[in-house]
């Protein structure tokens, strides 16, 4: 049957800058990646056909900073496209939701998570994890 996937991004808001994003972002999900990964480029979340994916972010330090996911975009590659729709932007809590295609697609999709801190328009930070559809 599969299940929805929730991907959480923790950001070290006090030390991040445009040149060190990957070393200050930690990703986890509610599926196979429950332990935090400090390597966004090698982070792959399992998704289920016909289900939803939700991305959210929070400050990984003890600050009151907020993280807003501003966009989820597929990398410009020949990799398969696993998401049916990517939503129209974040909800009021800064979360971003997308629908997974209804049929099984083999392969890995690279994509970008774009986000801001404290609702500032700039700078926009970006990490590039991956999605893979589980066989069921």
Short mmCIF file of N, CA, C and O in Angstrom, two decimals:
data_model
loop_
_atom_site.label_atom_id
_atom_site.label_comp_id
_atom_site.label_asym_id
_atom_site.label_seq_id
_atom_site.Cartn_x
_atom_site.Cartn_y
_atom_site.Cartn_z
N UNK A 1 0.81 -1.21 0.00
CA UNK A 1 0.00 0.00 0.00
C UNK A 1 0.85 1.26 0.00
O UNK A 1 0.46 2.24 -0.56
N UNK A 2 1.97 1.25 0.68
CA UNK A 2 2.80 2.45 0.72
C UNK A 2 2.31 3.43 1.76
O UNK A 2 1.30 3.21 2.43
N UNK A 3 3.03 4.52 1.87
CA UNK A 3 2.67 5.55 2.84
C UNK A 3 3.21 6.90 2.38
O UNK A 3 4.08 6.96 1.51
N UNK A 4 2.67 7.95 2.98
CA UNK A 4 3.17 9.30 2.70
C UNK A 4 4.59 9.43 3.27
O UNK A 4 4.96 8.74 4.22
N UNK A 5 5.37 10.31 2.67
CA UNK A 5 6.74 10.55 3.11
C UNK A 5 6.85 11.97 3.63
O UNK A 5 6.44 12.91 2.96
N UNK A 6 7.41 12.11 4.83
CA UNK A 6 7.67 13.42 5.43
C UNK A 6 9.17 13.62 5.53
O UNK A 6 9.85 12.85 6.21
N UNK A 7 9.69 14.63 4.85
CA UNK A 7 11.11 14.94 4.84
C UNK A 7 11.32 16.19 5.68
O UNK A 7 10.66 17.21 5.45
N UNK A 8 12.21 16.10 6.65
CA UNK A 8 12.48 17.22 7.55
C UNK A 8 13.91 17.69 7.38
O UNK A 8 14.83 16.88 7.34
N UNK A 9 14.06 18.98 7.28
CA UNK A 9 15.37 19.61 7.10
C UNK A 9 15.66 20.47 8.32
O UNK A 9 14.87 21.34 8.67
N UNK A 10 16.78 20.19 8.98
CA UNK A 10 17.23 21.05 10.08
C UNK A 10 18.38 21.90 9.56
O UNK A 10 19.30 21.40 8.91
N UNK A 11 18.32 23.19 9.86
CA UNK A 11 19.30 24.14 9.35
C UNK A 11 19.99 24.83 10.51
O UNK A 11 19.33 25.33 11.43
N UNK A 12 21.29 24.83 10.47
CA UNK A 12 22.10 25.59 11.43
C UNK A 12 22.07 27.05 10.97
O UNK A 12 22.93 27.51 10.23
N UNK A 13 21.05 27.77 11.40
CA UNK A 13 20.80 29.13 10.89
C UNK A 13 21.86 30.13 11.33
O UNK A 13 22.01 31.17 10.69
N UNK A 14 22.57 29.84 12.38
CA UNK A 14 23.59 30.78 12.87
C UNK A 14 24.88 30.73 12.06
O UNK A 14 25.61 31.71 12.01
N UNK A 15 25.17 29.60 11.42
CA UNK A 15 26.45 29.44 10.73
C UNK A 15 26.35 29.24 9.23
O UNK A 15 27.37 29.19 8.55
N UNK A 16 25.14 29.12 8.70
CA UNK A 16 24.99 28.86 7.26
C UNK A 16 25.29 30.12 6.45
O UNK A 16 25.01 31.25 6.88
N UNK A 17 25.89 29.93 5.29
CA UNK A 17 26.02 31.00 4.29
C UNK A 17 25.96 30.35 2.91
O UNK A 17 25.88 29.13 2.80
N UNK A 18 26.01 31.14 1.86
CA UNK A 18 25.85 30.62 0.49
C UNK A 18 26.95 29.63 0.10
O UNK A 18 26.78 28.85 -0.82
N UNK A 19 28.07 29.63 0.81
CA UNK A 19 29.21 28.79 0.43
C UNK A 19 29.32 27.50 1.23
O UNK A 19 30.14 26.65 0.90
N UNK A 20 28.51 27.33 2.29
CA UNK A 20 28.65 26.15 3.13
C UNK A 20 27.31 25.46 3.42
O UNK A 20 27.15 24.81 4.45
N UNK A 21 26.36 25.60 2.53
CA UNK A 21 25.00 25.12 2.77
C UNK A 21 24.98 23.63 3.14
O UNK A 21 24.37 23.24 4.15
N UNK A 22 25.64 22.78 2.36
CA UNK A 22 25.57 21.34 2.60
C UNK A 22 26.08 20.94 3.98
O UNK A 22 25.58 19.98 4.58
N UNK A 23 27.03 21.67 4.52
CA UNK A 23 27.57 21.29 5.83
C UNK A 23 26.74 21.83 6.99
O UNK A 23 27.02 21.52 8.15
N UNK A 24 25.68 22.60 6.69
CA UNK A 24 24.84 23.15 7.75
C UNK A 24 23.37 22.79 7.61
O UNK A 24 22.49 23.41 8.21
N UNK A 25 23.10 21.75 6.78
CA UNK A 25 21.75 21.24 6.61
C UNK A 25 21.76 19.74 6.89
O UNK A 25 22.61 19.02 6.36
N UNK A 26 20.84 19.30 7.73
CA UNK A 26 20.69 17.89 8.07
C UNK A 26 19.29 17.44 7.65
O UNK A 26 18.31 18.13 7.93
N UNK A 27 19.21 16.30 6.97
CA UNK A 27 17.93 15.79 6.49
C UNK A 27 17.58 14.48 7.18
O UNK A 27 18.46 13.66 7.47
N UNK A 28 16.28 14.29 7.42
CA UNK A 28 15.73 13.02 7.90
C UNK A 28 14.39 12.81 7.21
O UNK A 28 13.83 13.76 6.62
N UNK A 29 13.87 11.60 7.27
CA UNK A 29 12.49 11.37 6.83
C UNK A 29 11.85 10.31 7.72
O UNK A 29 12.52 9.73 8.58
N UNK A 30 10.58 10.09 7.54
CA UNK A 30 9.84 9.15 8.38
C UNK A 30 9.86 7.73 7.83
O UNK A 30 9.16 6.87 8.31
N UNK A 31 10.69 7.48 6.85
CA UNK A 31 10.74 6.16 6.22
C UNK A 31 12.06 5.47 6.55
O UNK A 31 12.27 5.05 7.67
N UNK A 32 12.98 5.44 5.62
CA UNK A 32 14.23 4.70 5.81
C UNK A 32 15.36 5.56 6.36
O UNK A 32 16.44 5.05 6.65
N UNK A 33 15.15 6.86 6.51
CA UNK A 33 16.21 7.77 6.94
C UNK A 33 15.86 8.47 8.24
O UNK A 33 15.81 9.68 8.32
N UNK A 34 15.64 7.70 9.28
CA UNK A 34 15.26 8.29 10.57
C UNK A 34 16.45 8.88 11.31
O UNK A 34 16.28 9.71 12.19
N UNK A 35 17.65 8.46 10.95
CA UNK A 35 18.85 9.03 11.53
C UNK A 35 19.26 10.25 10.70
O UNK A 35 19.26 10.17 9.46
N UNK A 36 19.61 11.36 11.31
CA UNK A 36 19.97 12.56 10.55
C UNK A 36 21.16 12.34 9.61
O UNK A 36 22.13 11.68 9.98
N UNK A 37 21.04 12.86 8.40
CA UNK A 37 22.12 12.79 7.42
C UNK A 37 22.67 14.19 7.18
O UNK A 37 21.93 15.09 6.81
N UNK A 38 23.98 14.35 7.36
CA UNK A 38 24.62 15.64 7.12
C UNK A 38 25.19 15.71 5.71
O UNK A 38 26.09 16.48 5.43
N UNK A 39 24.69 14.89 4.81
CA UNK A 39 25.18 14.85 3.44
C UNK A 39 23.99 14.92 2.47
O UNK A 39 23.56 13.91 1.93
N UNK A 40 23.41 16.12 2.28
CA UNK A 40 22.22 16.24 1.46
C UNK A 40 22.35 15.65 0.05
O UNK A 40 21.39 15.09 -0.47
N UNK A 41 23.51 15.74 -0.56
CA UNK A 41 23.67 15.23 -1.94
C UNK A 41 23.51 13.73 -2.03
O UNK A 41 23.17 13.20 -3.07
N UNK A 42 23.77 13.01 -0.93
CA UNK A 42 23.65 11.56 -0.93
C UNK A 42 22.45 11.07 -0.12
O UNK A 42 22.36 9.90 0.23
N UNK A 43 21.50 11.95 0.15
CA UNK A 43 20.31 11.61 0.91
C UNK A 43 19.19 11.24 -0.06
O UNK A 43 18.79 12.05 -0.90
N UNK A 44 18.69 10.01 0.03
CA UNK A 44 17.62 9.54 -0.84
C UNK A 44 16.44 9.12 0.00
O UNK A 44 16.56 8.24 0.87
N UNK A 45 15.27 9.73 -0.26
CA UNK A 45 14.04 9.37 0.44
C UNK A 45 13.22 8.42 -0.42
O UNK A 45 13.09 8.62 -1.62
N UNK A 46 12.66 7.40 0.23
CA UNK A 46 11.75 6.49 -0.44
C UNK A 46 10.37 7.12 -0.48
O UNK A 46 9.91 7.69 0.52
N UNK A 47 9.71 7.01 -1.63
CA UNK A 47 8.35 7.50 -1.78
C UNK A 47 7.48 6.37 -2.31
O UNK A 47 7.99 5.41 -2.88
N UNK A 48 6.17 6.48 -2.14
CA UNK A 48 5.22 5.45 -2.57
C UNK A 48 4.31 6.01 -3.65
O UNK A 48 3.83 7.14 -3.53
N UNK A 49 4.06 5.18 -4.67
CA UNK A 49 3.19 5.63 -5.77
C UNK A 49 1.82 6.02 -5.24
O UNK A 49 1.28 5.41 -4.33
N UNK A 50 1.29 7.13 -5.80
CA UNK A 50 -0.03 7.61 -5.43
C UNK A 50 -0.12 8.29 -4.08
O UNK A 50 -1.21 8.68 -3.65
N UNK A 51 0.99 8.45 -3.39
CA UNK A 51 0.96 9.06 -2.06
C UNK A 51 1.48 10.50 -2.12
O UNK A 51 1.68 11.04 -3.19
N UNK A 52 1.71 11.09 -0.96
CA UNK A 52 2.17 12.48 -0.87
C UNK A 52 3.57 12.55 -0.27
O UNK A 52 3.97 11.66 0.47
N UNK A 53 4.26 13.64 -0.60
CA UNK A 53 5.55 13.96 0.01
C UNK A 53 5.41 15.35 0.61
O UNK A 53 4.88 16.26 -0.04
N UNK A 54 5.86 15.52 1.84
CA UNK A 54 5.83 16.82 2.51
C UNK A 54 7.23 17.16 2.99
O UNK A 54 7.90 16.32 3.60
N UNK A 55 7.68 18.36 2.69
CA UNK A 55 8.98 18.86 3.15
C UNK A 55 8.72 19.94 4.20
O UNK A 55 7.86 20.80 4.02
N UNK A 56 9.48 19.91 5.27
CA UNK A 56 9.40 20.97 6.27
C UNK A 56 10.80 21.25 6.79
O UNK A 56 11.71 20.42 6.64
N UNK A 57 10.97 22.41 7.37
CA UNK A 57 12.28 22.78 7.89
C UNK A 57 12.17 23.45 9.24
O UNK A 57 11.14 24.03 9.58
N UNK A 58 13.25 23.34 10.01
CA UNK A 58 13.31 24.04 11.28
C UNK A 58 14.76 24.37 11.60
O UNK A 58 15.67 23.83 11.00
N UNK A 59 14.91 25.29 12.53
CA UNK A 59 16.25 25.69 12.95
C UNK A 59 16.83 24.57 13.81
O UNK A 59 16.20 24.13 14.76
N UNK A 60 18.01 24.11 13.43
CA UNK A 60 18.66 23.02 14.15
C UNK A 60 19.34 23.48 15.42
O UNK A 60 19.75 22.67 16.23
N UNK A 61 19.48 24.75 15.59
CA UNK A 61 20.11 25.27 16.80
C UNK A 61 19.00 25.74 17.74
O UNK A 61 17.83 25.53 17.48
N UNK A 62 19.33 26.37 18.79
CA UNK A 62 18.34 26.79 19.77
C UNK A 62 17.84 28.22 19.50
O UNK A 62 17.60 28.99 20.42
N UNK A 63 17.67 28.55 18.26
CA UNK A 63 17.20 29.90 17.91
C UNK A 63 15.70 29.87 17.64
O UNK A 63 15.08 28.81 17.57
N UNK A 64 15.14 31.04 17.47
CA UNK A 64 13.73 31.18 17.10
C UNK A 64 13.57 31.37 15.60
O UNK A 64 12.49 31.76 15.14
N UNK A 65 14.63 31.13 14.83
CA UNK A 65 14.56 31.29 13.38
C UNK A 65 13.55 30.32 12.79
O UNK A 65 13.31 29.24 13.32
N UNK A 66 12.97 30.72 11.66
CA UNK A 66 12.04 29.86 10.95
C UNK A 66 12.60 29.54 9.56
O UNK A 66 13.32 30.36 8.97
N UNK A 67 12.26 28.36 9.07
CA UNK A 67 12.68 27.92 7.74
C UNK A 67 11.44 27.80 6.88
O UNK A 67 10.45 27.18 7.29
N UNK A 68 11.48 28.41 5.70
CA UNK A 68 10.36 28.30 4.77
C UNK A 68 10.86 27.65 3.48
O UNK A 68 11.77 28.18 2.84
N UNK A 69 10.28 26.49 3.15
CA UNK A 69 10.59 25.84 1.88
C UNK A 69 9.89 26.67 0.80
O UNK A 69 8.68 26.84 0.83
N UNK A 70 10.65 27.22 -0.13
CA UNK A 70 10.05 28.09 -1.15
C UNK A 70 9.80 27.39 -2.47
O UNK A 70 8.96 27.83 -3.25
N UNK A 71 10.54 26.29 -2.74
CA UNK A 71 10.35 25.61 -4.02
C UNK A 71 10.98 24.23 -3.97
O UNK A 71 11.98 24.02 -3.30
N UNK A 72 10.37 23.31 -4.71
CA UNK A 72 10.91 21.97 -4.95
C UNK A 72 10.97 21.83 -6.46
O UNK A 72 9.95 21.88 -7.13
N UNK A 73 12.18 21.69 -7.00
CA UNK A 73 12.33 21.60 -8.46
C UNK A 73 13.15 20.38 -8.85
O UNK A 73 14.11 20.03 -8.17
N UNK A 74 12.77 19.76 -9.94
CA UNK A 74 13.51 18.62 -10.48
C UNK A 74 14.80 19.14 -11.09
O UNK A 74 14.82 20.18 -11.74
N UNK A 75 15.88 18.39 -10.89
CA UNK A 75 17.14 18.75 -11.53
C UNK A 75 16.98 18.55 -13.04
O UNK A 75 16.24 17.69 -13.48
N UNK A 76 17.67 19.35 -13.81
CA UNK A 76 17.61 19.25 -15.27
C UNK A 76 18.49 18.09 -15.73
O UNK A 76 19.62 18.29 -16.15
N UNK A 77 17.96 16.88 -15.62
CA UNK A 77 18.69 15.68 -16.02
C UNK A 77 17.73 14.77 -16.76
O UNK A 77 16.55 15.05 -16.91
N UNK A 78 18.26 13.65 -17.19
CA UNK A 78 17.43 12.65 -17.87
C UNK A 78 16.88 11.62 -16.90
O UNK A 78 16.39 10.59 -17.31
N UNK A 79 16.97 11.91 -15.62
CA UNK A 79 16.42 11.02 -14.60
C UNK A 79 14.89 11.01 -14.70
O UNK A 79 14.29 11.97 -15.19
N UNK A 80 14.26 9.95 -14.19
CA UNK A 80 12.79 9.91 -14.24
C UNK A 80 12.16 10.99 -13.38
O UNK A 80 12.77 11.46 -12.42
N UNK A 81 10.94 11.36 -13.73
CA UNK A 81 10.18 12.32 -12.92
C UNK A 81 9.17 11.54 -12.12
O UNK A 81 8.27 10.90 -12.69
N UNK A 82 9.31 11.54 -10.81
CA UNK A 82 8.49 10.71 -9.94
C UNK A 82 7.29 11.43 -9.36
O UNK A 82 6.35 10.80 -8.88
N UNK A 83 7.30 12.75 -9.39
CA UNK A 83 6.21 13.53 -8.80
C UNK A 83 5.22 13.96 -9.86
O UNK A 83 5.60 14.45 -10.92
N UNK A 84 3.94 13.80 -9.55
CA UNK A 84 2.87 14.20 -10.44
C UNK A 84 2.69 15.70 -10.42
O UNK A 84 2.51 16.35 -11.45
N UNK A 85 2.72 16.26 -9.22
CA UNK A 85 2.61 17.70 -9.06
C UNK A 85 3.51 18.12 -7.92
O UNK A 85 3.76 17.36 -7.00
N UNK A 86 4.00 19.33 -7.99
CA UNK A 86 4.92 19.82 -6.96
C UNK A 86 4.31 20.93 -6.13
O UNK A 86 5.00 21.65 -5.44
N UNK A 87 3.02 21.07 -6.18
CA UNK A 87 2.36 22.09 -5.37
C UNK A 87 2.58 23.48 -5.95
O UNK A 87 3.25 23.67 -6.96
N UNK A 88 2.01 24.45 -5.30
CA UNK A 88 2.09 25.84 -5.77
C UNK A 88 2.82 26.72 -4.78
O UNK A 88 2.67 27.92 -4.80
N UNK A 89 3.58 26.14 -3.92
CA UNK A 89 4.31 26.94 -2.94
C UNK A 89 4.05 26.45 -1.55
O UNK A 89 3.23 25.57 -1.31
N UNK A 90 4.73 27.04 -0.60
CA UNK A 90 4.61 26.59 0.78
C UNK A 90 3.26 26.97 1.39
O UNK A 90 2.63 27.94 0.97
N UNK A 91 2.85 26.19 2.39
CA UNK A 91 1.65 26.57 3.14
C UNK A 91 2.04 27.60 4.19
O UNK A 91 3.19 28.03 4.26
N UNK A 92 1.11 27.97 5.03
CA UNK A 92 1.37 29.03 6.01
C UNK A 92 2.41 28.64 7.06
O UNK A 92 2.96 29.50 7.73
N UNK A 93 2.70 27.34 7.18
CA UNK A 93 3.72 26.87 8.12
C UNK A 93 5.08 26.66 7.46
O UNK A 93 5.99 26.13 8.09
N UNK A 94 5.21 27.04 6.19
CA UNK A 94 6.47 26.89 5.49
C UNK A 94 6.70 25.49 4.94
O UNK A 94 7.79 25.18 4.46
N UNK A 95 5.69 24.62 4.99
CA UNK A 95 5.81 23.27 4.45
C UNK A 95 5.46 23.28 2.96
O UNK A 95 4.69 24.11 2.49
N UNK A 96 6.01 22.31 2.27
CA UNK A 96 5.77 22.18 0.83
C UNK A 96 5.28 20.76 0.59
O UNK A 96 5.85 19.81 1.12
N UNK A 97 4.23 20.60 -0.21
CA UNK A 97 3.65 19.28 -0.45
C UNK A 97 3.61 18.98 -1.95
O UNK A 97 3.44 19.87 -2.76
N UNK A 98 3.75 17.68 -2.26
CA UNK A 98 3.69 17.24 -3.65
C UNK A 98 3.01 15.88 -3.70
O UNK A 98 2.98 15.14 -2.71
N UNK A 99 2.45 15.55 -4.87
CA UNK A 99 1.82 14.25 -5.10
C UNK A 99 2.74 13.38 -5.93
O UNK A 99 3.33 13.84 -6.91
N UNK A 100 2.83 12.10 -5.56
CA UNK A 100 3.64 11.13 -6.28
C UNK A 100 2.79 10.53 -7.40
O UNK A 100 1.58 10.32 -7.24
N UNK A 101 3.41 10.24 -8.54
CA UNK A 101 2.69 9.63 -9.66
C UNK A 101 2.05 8.30 -9.23
O UNK A 101 2.53 7.64 -8.31
N UNK A 102 0.98 7.92 -9.93
CA UNK A 102 0.19 6.75 -9.56
C UNK A 102 0.78 5.42 -10.01
O UNK A 102 0.31 4.37 -9.60
N UNK A 103 1.76 5.45 -10.90
CA UNK A 103 2.35 4.19 -11.36
C UNK A 103 3.79 4.10 -10.88
O UNK A 103 4.45 5.11 -10.66
N UNK A 104 4.28 2.85 -10.70
CA UNK A 104 5.66 2.65 -10.26
C UNK A 104 6.63 3.09 -11.36
O UNK A 104 6.46 2.73 -12.52
N UNK A 105 7.62 3.86 -10.99
CA UNK A 105 8.66 4.32 -11.91
C UNK A 105 10.00 3.97 -11.26
O UNK A 105 10.29 4.40 -10.14
N UNK A 106 10.79 3.20 -11.98
CA UNK A 106 12.10 2.80 -11.46
C UNK A 106 13.12 3.91 -11.71
O UNK A 106 13.07 4.59 -12.72
N UNK A 107 14.02 4.07 -10.78
CA UNK A 107 15.07 5.07 -10.92
C UNK A 107 15.07 6.07 -9.78
O UNK A 107 14.23 6.03 -8.89
N UNK A 108 16.03 6.96 -9.84
CA UNK A 108 16.22 7.97 -8.80
C UNK A 108 16.08 9.36 -9.43
O UNK A 108 16.64 9.61 -10.49
N UNK A 109 15.32 10.22 -8.78
CA UNK A 109 15.15 11.60 -9.25
C UNK A 109 15.93 12.55 -8.36
O UNK A 109 15.71 12.62 -7.16
N UNK A 110 16.85 13.27 -8.96
CA UNK A 110 17.53 14.35 -8.24
C UNK A 110 16.66 15.60 -8.28
O UNK A 110 16.01 15.88 -9.28
N UNK A 111 16.65 16.33 -7.20
CA UNK A 111 15.83 17.54 -7.14
C UNK A 111 16.47 18.54 -6.19
O UNK A 111 17.43 18.23 -5.49
N UNK A 112 15.94 19.75 -6.19
CA UNK A 112 16.43 20.81 -5.31
C UNK A 112 15.36 21.19 -4.31
O UNK A 112 14.19 21.31 -4.66
N UNK A 113 15.78 21.39 -3.07
CA UNK A 113 14.95 22.03 -2.05
C UNK A 113 15.48 23.44 -1.91
O UNK A 113 16.65 23.63 -1.57
N UNK A 114 14.65 24.42 -2.19
CA UNK A 114 15.04 25.82 -2.02
C UNK A 114 14.34 26.36 -0.79
O UNK A 114 13.16 26.09 -0.57
N UNK A 115 15.06 27.13 0.02
CA UNK A 115 14.48 27.61 1.27
C UNK A 115 15.08 28.95 1.67
O UNK A 115 16.15 29.34 1.22
N UNK A 116 14.34 29.64 2.53
CA UNK A 116 14.80 30.90 3.10
C UNK A 116 14.72 30.79 4.63
O UNK A 116 14.07 29.89 5.17
N UNK A 117 15.36 31.73 5.28
CA UNK A 117 15.34 31.79 6.74
C UNK A 117 14.60 33.05 7.16
O UNK A 117 14.86 34.14 6.63
N UNK A 118 13.67 32.90 8.10
CA UNK A 118 12.89 34.02 8.64
C UNK A 118 12.12 34.80 7.58
O UNK A 118 11.97 36.02 7.66
N UNK A 119 11.62 34.10 6.58
CA UNK A 119 10.78 34.68 5.53
C UNK A 119 11.47 35.79 4.74
O UNK A 119 10.82 36.61 4.10
N UNK A 120 12.80 35.85 4.80
CA UNK A 120 13.52 36.81 3.98
C UNK A 120 13.53 36.33 2.54
O UNK A 120 13.63 35.14 2.28
N UNK A 121 13.43 37.24 1.61
CA UNK A 121 13.45 36.85 0.20
C UNK A 121 14.85 36.45 -0.24
O UNK A 121 15.02 35.67 -1.17
N UNK A 122 15.85 36.98 0.40
CA UNK A 122 17.24 36.67 0.04
C UNK A 122 18.06 36.51 1.31
O UNK A 122 17.81 37.21 2.29
N UNK A 123 19.02 35.65 1.34
CA UNK A 123 19.35 34.74 0.24
C UNK A 123 18.43 33.53 0.22
O UNK A 123 17.81 33.19 1.22
N UNK A 124 18.34 32.90 -0.95
CA UNK A 124 17.66 31.62 -1.10
C UNK A 124 18.74 30.55 -1.10
O UNK A 124 19.69 30.63 -1.88
N UNK A 125 18.60 29.59 -0.21
CA UNK A 125 19.56 28.49 -0.11
C UNK A 125 19.01 27.29 -0.87
O UNK A 125 17.80 27.17 -1.07
N UNK A 126 19.92 26.37 -1.26
CA UNK A 126 19.48 25.21 -2.03
C UNK A 126 20.33 23.99 -1.71
O UNK A 126 21.54 24.08 -1.65
N UNK A 127 19.65 22.85 -1.49
CA UNK A 127 20.32 21.57 -1.35
C UNK A 127 19.73 20.61 -2.39
O UNK A 127 18.63 20.85 -2.89
N UNK A 128 20.46 19.55 -2.71
CA UNK A 128 20.00 18.67 -3.78
C UNK A 128 20.01 17.18 -3.41
O UNK A 128 20.89 16.44 -3.81
N UNK A 129 19.00 16.75 -2.64
CA UNK A 129 18.85 15.33 -2.32
C UNK A 129 18.17 14.57 -3.48
O UNK A 129 18.07 15.10 -4.59
N UNK A 130 17.70 13.35 -3.18
CA UNK A 130 17.09 12.51 -4.22
C UNK A 130 15.84 11.83 -3.70
O UNK A 130 15.62 11.70 -2.50
N UNK A 131 15.02 11.38 -4.65
CA UNK A 131 13.82 10.58 -4.37
C UNK A 131 13.92 9.27 -5.12
O UNK A 131 14.43 9.24 -6.25
N UNK A 132 13.41 8.20 -4.54
CA UNK A 132 13.33 6.90 -5.21
C UNK A 132 11.99 6.26 -4.83
O UNK A 132 11.59 6.30 -3.67
N UNK A 133 11.29 5.68 -5.82
CA UNK A 133 9.99 5.07 -5.56
C UNK A 133 10.19 3.63 -5.11
O UNK A 133 10.94 2.88 -5.73
N UNK A 134 9.49 3.27 -4.02
CA UNK A 134 9.59 1.90 -3.53
C UNK A 134 8.75 0.98 -4.40
O UNK A 134 7.70 1.37 -4.92
N UNK A 135 9.23 -0.25 -4.57
CA UNK A 135 8.44 -1.25 -5.28
C UNK A 135 7.50 -1.89 -4.28
O UNK A 135 7.89 -2.22 -3.18
N UNK A 136 6.25 -2.03 -4.66
CA UNK A 136 5.31 -2.72 -3.77
C UNK A 136 4.31 -3.51 -4.54
O UNK A 136 4.25 -3.56 -5.68
#
